[in-house]
């Protein structure tokens, strides 16, 4: 069984499914969306996060680093070419400007933490959401976790990019899932490959299959589109998505306004931003979001 690293267990979440939830963020995703608002969740391996804003310039990291990657002359700056991700520096950084991203957690550890919040789930119709990153990248582990949580009477929701092997996920994970949010980003195959790093055909096939299986298997299903300026929020793309929904009988969707918080995170992880998104560090105007919604509404699709 492929075991993932976990980024975070985020309690009291109100955005990751119905009611009050704990969101379990898996580390690792098969897609490479250039706007990903959780860039720390893309790679499966642990990473070093460096916050130069929080650094107090004490120089401790340079003293403990065995590779000379943390500079004594430029405190808080790490040479990522030399860094071997031993994380010796993270424990000794007083303001936690240096942090390890990604922790191993067993199914039992996660269950134990989530069970403590069960009264809040029960009173609000909430539960646990598997998100990331991409939980379906680890179907056996995610399935074992969902099964264990279900045994405790906790409802499990899945947030997915839709790029996975359907039969494997259906066998291991879907039997324990009460609801799914799935992203549909770009209809044009070439643009999808360019901006998300993978073909969109498996995503669109999985959308149809999840939509069909939802009634029979008893999970709710909602497809969503993140509105990325100039990439996914164009009239052409949204119209193509809405037309496809009409064809397969999807009558409700959700549009997710562009979230610029990823902008600072890329710097902390030493990742380069794609030049097409340079300067997009602000939220979308409300009028633009209303315009996007109207494209679906005109075709009878609620949002
Ligand atoms: S993770 Fe290890 S190699 Fe990298 S900067 Fe910290 S101490 Fe140095
Ligand atoms: S140990 Fe932390 S606070 Fe001190 S110089 Fe290094 S990064 Fe900055």
CSV table of C-alpha atoms and ligand atoms in Angstrom, one decimal:
chain,number,residue,atom,x,y,z
A,1,UNK,CA,0.0,0.0,0.0
A,2,UNK,CA,1.4,3.4,-1.1
A,3,UNK,CA,1.4,5.6,2.1
A,4,UNK,CA,1.1,9.3,1.6
A,5,UNK,CA,2.6,12.2,3.6
A,6,UNK,CA,0.0,14.4,5.2
A,7,UNK,CA,0.3,18.2,5.0
A,8,UNK,CA,-2.2,19.1,7.6
A,9,UNK,CA,-5.4,18.1,9.4
A,10,UNK,CA,-7.4,21.3,9.3
A,11,UNK,CA,-10.3,21.3,11.8
A,12,UNK,CA,-13.4,23.5,11.8
A,13,UNK,CA,-13.4,23.7,8.0
A,14,UNK,CA,-16.6,25.1,6.5
A,15,UNK,CA,-15.4,25.0,2.8
A,16,UNK,CA,-14.7,21.4,2.1
A,17,UNK,CA,-18.2,19.8,2.1
A,18,UNK,CA,-21.3,20.1,4.2
A,19,UNK,CA,-21.3,21.1,7.9
A,20,UNK,CA,-18.2,21.4,10.1
A,21,UNK,CA,-15.4,19.2,8.8
A,22,UNK,CA,-11.8,18.2,9.3
A,23,UNK,CA,-9.9,18.4,6.0
A,24,UNK,CA,-7.1,15.9,5.6
A,25,UNK,CA,-4.6,17.3,3.1
A,26,UNK,CA,-2.7,14.6,1.3
A,27,UNK,CA,0.7,15.5,-0.2
A,28,UNK,CA,1.1,14.6,-3.9
A,29,UNK,CA,-1.0,15.3,-7.0
A,30,UNK,CA,-0.8,13.9,-10.6
A,31,UNK,CA,-1.7,17.4,-12.0
A,32,UNK,CA,0.6,20.4,-12.3
A,33,UNK,CA,-1.9,23.3,-12.5
A,34,UNK,CA,0.1,26.4,-12.8
A,35,UNK,CA,-2.3,28.3,-10.4
A,36,UNK,CA,-2.4,25.5,-7.8
A,37,UNK,CA,-3.4,27.3,-4.5
A,38,UNK,CA,-1.7,24.5,-2.5
A,39,UNK,CA,1.6,24.3,-4.3
A,40,UNK,CA,3.1,22.5,-1.3
A,41,UNK,CA,0.7,19.6,-2.1
A,42,UNK,CA,2.0,18.9,-5.6
A,43,UNK,CA,5.1,16.7,-4.8
A,44,UNK,CA,4.8,13.5,-2.8
A,45,UNK,CA,8.1,14.0,-1.0
A,46,UNK,CA,8.7,16.2,2.1
A,47,UNK,CA,9.8,19.8,1.4
A,48,UNK,CA,11.4,22.6,3.3
A,49,UNK,CA,9.3,25.8,3.6
A,50,UNK,CA,11.3,29.0,4.2
A,51,UNK,CA,9.5,32.1,5.3
A,52,UNK,CA,12.0,35.0,5.0
A,53,UNK,CA,9.2,37.3,6.4
A,54,UNK,CA,9.4,35.4,9.7
A,55,UNK,CA,13.2,35.0,9.9
A,56,UNK,CA,14.7,37.0,12.8
A,57,UNK,CA,18.3,36.7,11.4
A,58,UNK,CA,19.7,34.7,14.4
A,59,UNK,CA,21.9,32.5,12.1
A,60,UNK,CA,21.2,29.3,14.0
A,61,UNK,CA,20.2,27.5,10.7
A,62,UNK,CA,23.7,28.1,9.3
A,63,UNK,CA,25.3,26.6,12.4
A,64,UNK,CA,23.3,23.4,12.3
A,65,UNK,CA,23.1,22.8,8.6
A,66,UNK,CA,25.5,19.9,7.7
A,67,UNK,CA,25.5,20.9,4.0
A,68,UNK,CA,26.3,24.6,4.1
A,69,UNK,CA,22.9,25.2,2.4
A,70,UNK,CA,21.8,27.8,5.0
A,71,UNK,CA,24.0,30.9,4.6
A,72,UNK,CA,25.6,32.5,7.6
A,73,UNK,CA,25.9,35.8,5.6
A,74,UNK,CA,22.3,35.8,4.4
A,75,UNK,CA,20.2,34.4,7.3
A,76,UNK,CA,17.0,32.8,6.3
A,77,UNK,CA,18.1,32.1,2.8
A,78,UNK,CA,18.5,28.5,1.8
A,79,UNK,CA,20.5,27.3,-1.3
A,80,UNK,CA,18.0,24.7,-2.5
A,81,UNK,CA,20.7,23.3,-4.8
A,82,UNK,CA,22.7,22.2,-1.8
A,83,UNK,CA,19.8,21.4,0.6
A,84,UNK,CA,19.3,17.7,1.1
A,85,UNK,CA,16.1,18.1,3.1
A,86,UNK,CA,17.5,16.6,6.3
A,87,UNK,CA,15.4,19.1,8.3
A,88,UNK,CA,18.0,19.5,10.9
A,89,UNK,CA,17.4,23.3,10.8
A,90,UNK,CA,13.7,23.2,11.4
A,91,UNK,CA,13.8,22.2,15.1
A,92,UNK,CA,16.3,25.0,15.9
A,93,UNK,CA,14.7,27.9,14.1
A,94,UNK,CA,13.1,30.0,16.9
A,95,UNK,CA,10.3,31.6,15.0
A,96,UNK,CA,9.6,28.5,12.9
A,97,UNK,CA,10.5,30.3,9.7
A,98,UNK,CA,11.9,27.0,8.5
A,99,UNK,CA,9.4,24.2,8.4
A,100,UNK,CA,9.2,20.6,7.2
A,101,UNK,CA,6.2,20.2,4.9
A,102,UNK,CA,4.7,16.7,4.9
A,103,UNK,CA,4.4,14.2,7.8
A,104,UNK,CA,3.8,10.5,7.9
A,105,UNK,CA,0.5,9.7,9.7
A,106,UNK,CA,-1.1,6.3,10.1
A,107,UNK,CA,-4.8,5.6,9.5
A,108,UNK,CA,-5.2,5.1,13.3
A,109,UNK,CA,-3.5,8.5,14.1
A,110,UNK,CA,-5.8,10.4,11.8
A,111,UNK,CA,-8.9,8.6,13.0
A,112,UNK,CA,-8.0,9.2,16.6
A,113,UNK,CA,-7.7,13.0,16.0
A,114,UNK,CA,-10.9,13.2,13.9
A,115,UNK,CA,-13.0,11.2,16.4
A,116,UNK,CA,-12.5,14.0,19.0
A,117,UNK,CA,-14.5,16.3,16.7
A,118,UNK,CA,-17.3,13.9,16.0
A,119,UNK,CA,-19.8,15.8,18.2
A,120,UNK,CA,-19.3,18.8,15.9
A,121,UNK,CA,-19.7,16.7,12.8
A,122,UNK,CA,-22.9,15.2,14.2
A,123,UNK,CA,-24.5,18.4,15.1
A,124,UNK,CA,-23.7,20.1,11.8
A,125,UNK,CA,-24.1,17.3,9.3
A,126,UNK,CA,-20.3,17.4,8.7
A,127,UNK,CA,-17.5,14.9,8.8
A,128,UNK,CA,-14.0,14.4,7.3
A,129,UNK,CA,-12.9,15.5,3.8
A,130,UNK,CA,-10.0,13.8,2.0
A,131,UNK,CA,-8.3,16.5,-0.1
A,132,UNK,CA,-4.9,17.7,-1.0
A,133,UNK,CA,-3.1,17.2,-3.2
A,134,UNK,CA,-5.0,14.2,-4.4
A,135,UNK,CA,-6.3,11.4,-2.2
A,136,UNK,CA,-7.0,9.1,-5.1
A,137,UNK,CA,-3.2,9.0,-5.8
A,138,UNK,CA,-3.2,6.7,-2.7
A,139,UNK,CA,-6.4,4.7,-3.3
A,140,UNK,CA,-5.7,1.8,-0.9
A,141,UNK,CA,-4.6,4.1,2.0
A,142,UNK,CA,-7.4,6.6,1.4
A,143,UNK,CA,-9.9,3.7,1.2
A,144,UNK,CA,-8.6,2.3,4.5
A,145,UNK,CA,-8.9,5.7,6.1
A,146,UNK,CA,-12.4,6.3,4.8
A,147,UNK,CA,-13.4,2.8,5.9
A,148,UNK,CA,-12.0,3.3,9.4
A,149,UNK,CA,-13.7,6.7,9.8
A,150,UNK,CA,-17.0,5.2,8.5
A,151,UNK,CA,-16.8,2.5,11.1
A,152,UNK,CA,-16.7,5.3,13.7
A,153,UNK,CA,-19.9,6.8,12.3
A,154,UNK,CA,-18.1,9.6,10.5
A,155,UNK,CA,-19.2,10.6,7.0
A,156,UNK,CA,-16.3,11.0,4.5
A,157,UNK,CA,-16.2,13.5,1.6
A,158,UNK,CA,-13.7,13.4,-1.3
A,159,UNK,CA,-12.3,16.5,-3.1
A,160,UNK,CA,-10.7,15.3,-6.3
A,161,UNK,CA,-9.0,16.7,-9.5
A,162,UNK,CA,-10.7,13.8,-11.4
A,163,UNK,CA,-7.5,12.3,-12.8
A,164,UNK,CA,-7.3,8.7,-11.5
A,165,UNK,CA,-7.9,5.1,-12.5
A,166,UNK,CA,-11.6,4.7,-12.1
A,167,UNK,CA,-11.9,1.0,-11.3
A,168,UNK,CA,-9.2,1.2,-8.6
A,169,UNK,CA,-10.8,4.1,-6.9
A,170,UNK,CA,-14.3,2.6,-7.3
A,171,UNK,CA,-13.1,-0.6,-5.6
A,172,UNK,CA,-11.1,0.8,-2.7
A,173,UNK,CA,-12.5,4.3,-2.0
A,174,UNK,CA,-16.0,5.0,-3.3
A,175,UNK,CA,-17.8,2.5,-1.1
A,176,UNK,CA,-16.9,4.6,1.9
A,177,UNK,CA,-17.6,8.0,0.4
A,178,UNK,CA,-20.7,10.1,1.2
A,179,UNK,CA,-20.0,13.0,-1.2
A,180,UNK,CA,-17.6,14.1,-3.9
A,181,UNK,CA,-16.5,17.5,-5.2
A,182,UNK,CA,-14.7,17.2,-8.5
A,183,UNK,CA,-12.9,19.9,-10.5
A,184,UNK,CA,-13.6,20.4,-14.2
A,185,UNK,CA,-11.1,23.0,-15.4
A,186,UNK,CA,-10.5,23.2,-19.1
A,187,UNK,CA,-12.4,21.7,-22.0
A,188,UNK,CA,-9.8,22.2,-24.7
A,189,UNK,CA,-7.5,19.2,-24.6
A,190,UNK,CA,-4.3,21.1,-25.7
A,191,UNK,CA,-4.9,23.9,-23.2
A,192,UNK,CA,-5.6,21.4,-20.4
A,193,UNK,CA,-2.3,19.6,-21.1
A,194,UNK,CA,-0.5,22.9,-21.2
A,195,UNK,CA,-1.9,24.4,-18.0
A,196,UNK,CA,-2.6,21.3,-15.9
A,197,UNK,CA,0.2,19.0,-17.2
A,198,UNK,CA,-2.1,16.0,-18.0
A,199,UNK,CA,-4.7,15.2,-20.7
A,200,UNK,CA,-8.3,16.0,-19.8
A,201,UNK,CA,-9.9,12.9,-21.4
A,202,UNK,CA,-9.6,10.7,-18.3
A,203,UNK,CA,-11.0,13.6,-16.2
A,204,UNK,CA,-14.1,14.0,-18.4
A,205,UNK,CA,-14.6,10.2,-18.6
A,206,UNK,CA,-14.4,10.0,-14.8
A,207,UNK,CA,-16.9,12.9,-14.5
A,208,UNK,CA,-19.4,11.0,-16.5
A,209,UNK,CA,-18.8,7.8,-14.5
A,210,UNK,CA,-19.0,9.5,-11.1
A,211,UNK,CA,-22.2,11.3,-12.2
A,212,UNK,CA,-23.7,8.0,-13.2
A,213,UNK,CA,-22.5,6.0,-10.2
A,214,UNK,CA,-23.5,8.6,-7.6
A,215,UNK,CA,-27.1,7.5,-7.4
A,216,UNK,CA,-26.4,3.8,-7.4
A,217,UNK,CA,-23.6,4.0,-4.9
A,218,UNK,CA,-25.3,6.6,-2.7
A,219,UNK,CA,-22.9,9.5,-2.7
A,220,UNK,CA,-23.7,13.1,-3.6
A,221,UNK,CA,-21.7,14.6,-6.5
A,222,UNK,CA,-20.9,18.2,-7.4
A,223,UNK,CA,-18.5,19.3,-10.2
A,224,UNK,CA,-16.8,22.6,-9.7
A,225,UNK,CA,-14.7,25.0,-11.8
A,226,UNK,CA,-11.9,27.3,-10.4
A,227,UNK,CA,-12.1,30.6,-12.2
A,228,UNK,CA,-8.5,31.3,-13.2
A,229,UNK,CA,-8.3,34.7,-15.0
A,230,UNK,CA,-7.7,34.3,-18.8
A,231,UNK,CA,-7.4,30.5,-18.5
A,232,UNK,CA,-10.5,28.8,-17.2
A,233,UNK,CA,-12.8,31.9,-16.8
A,234,UNK,CA,-13.1,32.6,-20.5
A,235,UNK,CA,-16.6,32.6,-22.1
A,236,UNK,CA,-15.5,30.0,-24.5
A,237,UNK,CA,-14.3,27.5,-21.9
A,238,UNK,CA,-17.2,28.0,-19.5
A,239,UNK,CA,-19.7,27.7,-22.3
A,240,UNK,CA,-18.1,24.4,-23.4
A,241,UNK,CA,-18.3,23.1,-19.8
A,242,UNK,CA,-21.9,24.2,-19.5
A,243,UNK,CA,-22.8,22.5,-22.8
A,244,UNK,CA,-21.1,19.3,-21.7
A,245,UNK,CA,-23.0,19.3,-18.4
A,246,UNK,CA,-26.3,19.7,-20.3
A,247,UNK,CA,-25.4,16.8,-22.5
A,248,UNK,CA,-24.8,14.4,-19.6
A,249,UNK,CA,-27.5,15.7,-17.4
A,250,UNK,CA,-25.6,17.7,-14.7
A,251,UNK,CA,-27.9,20.5,-13.5
A,252,UNK,CA,-25.9,22.1,-10.7
A,253,UNK,CA,-22.3,23.3,-10.4
A,254,UNK,CA,-20.1,25.6,-8.3
A,255,UNK,CA,-17.7,28.2,-9.6
A,256,UNK,CA,-14.7,28.9,-7.3
A,257,UNK,CA,-13.4,32.4,-7.4
A,258,UNK,CA,-9.7,32.7,-8.2
A,259,UNK,CA,-7.7,32.4,-4.9
A,260,UNK,CA,-4.4,34.4,-5.0
A,261,UNK,CA,-3.1,33.1,-1.7
A,262,UNK,CA,-0.9,30.6,-3.5
A,263,UNK,CA,1.3,33.5,-4.7
A,264,UNK,CA,3.3,33.8,-1.5
A,265,UNK,CA,3.4,30.1,-0.9
A,266,UNK,CA,5.4,29.5,-4.1
A,267,UNK,CA,8.2,31.8,-2.8
A,268,UNK,CA,8.4,29.9,0.5
A,269,UNK,CA,8.9,26.7,-1.3
A,270,UNK,CA,11.4,28.1,-3.8
A,271,UNK,CA,9.1,27.4,-6.7
A,272,UNK,CA,8.9,29.5,-9.9
A,273,UNK,CA,5.6,31.1,-10.9
A,274,UNK,CA,4.5,30.7,-14.4
A,275,UNK,CA,4.9,34.1,-16.3
A,276,UNK,CA,1.3,33.9,-17.5
A,277,UNK,CA,0.1,34.4,-13.9
A,278,UNK,CA,2.6,37.1,-13.0
A,279,UNK,CA,0.8,40.0,-11.3
A,280,UNK,CA,-2.3,37.9,-10.5
A,281,UNK,CA,-2.0,38.4,-6.8
A,282,UNK,CA,-5.5,39.8,-6.2
A,283,UNK,CA,-9.1,38.5,-6.1
A,284,UNK,CA,-11.4,38.7,-9.1
A,285,UNK,CA,-14.0,41.5,-9.4
A,286,UNK,CA,-17.5,40.4,-8.3
A,287,UNK,CA,-18.9,41.5,-11.7
A,288,UNK,CA,-16.7,38.9,-13.5
A,289,UNK,CA,-17.9,36.1,-11.2
A,290,UNK,CA,-21.5,37.1,-11.8
A,291,UNK,CA,-20.8,37.1,-15.6
A,292,UNK,CA,-19.4,33.6,-15.3
A,293,UNK,CA,-22.3,32.3,-13.3
A,294,UNK,CA,-24.8,33.7,-15.9
A,295,UNK,CA,-23.2,31.5,-18.6
A,296,UNK,CA,-24.3,28.4,-16.7
A,297,UNK,CA,-27.7,29.9,-15.5
A,298,UNK,CA,-28.6,30.7,-19.2
A,299,UNK,CA,-28.2,26.9,-19.9
A,300,UNK,CA,-30.4,25.9,-16.9
A,301,UNK,CA,-27.4,25.0,-14.6
A,302,UNK,CA,-27.7,26.2,-11.1
A,303,UNK,CA,-24.7,27.6,-9.2
B,1,LIG,S1,17.0,20.9,5.5
B,1,LIG,FE1,19.1,20.2,6.1
B,1,LIG,S2,20.3,20.6,4.3
B,1,LIG,FE2,18.4,21.8,4.1
B,1,LIG,S3,18.9,23.8,4.9
B,1,LIG,FE3,18.0,22.6,6.6
B,1,LIG,S4,19.7,21.7,7.6
B,1,LIG,FE4,20.5,22.4,5.7
B,2,LIG,S1,17.2,29.8,12.3
B,2,LIG,FE1,15.3,30.7,11.5
B,2,LIG,S2,15.2,32.7,12.3
B,2,LIG,FE2,17.3,32.1,12.6
B,2,LIG,S3,18.4,32.8,10.7
B,2,LIG,FE3,17.7,30.7,10.3
B,2,LIG,S4,15.7,31.0,9.3
B,2,LIG,FE4,16.2,32.9,10.3
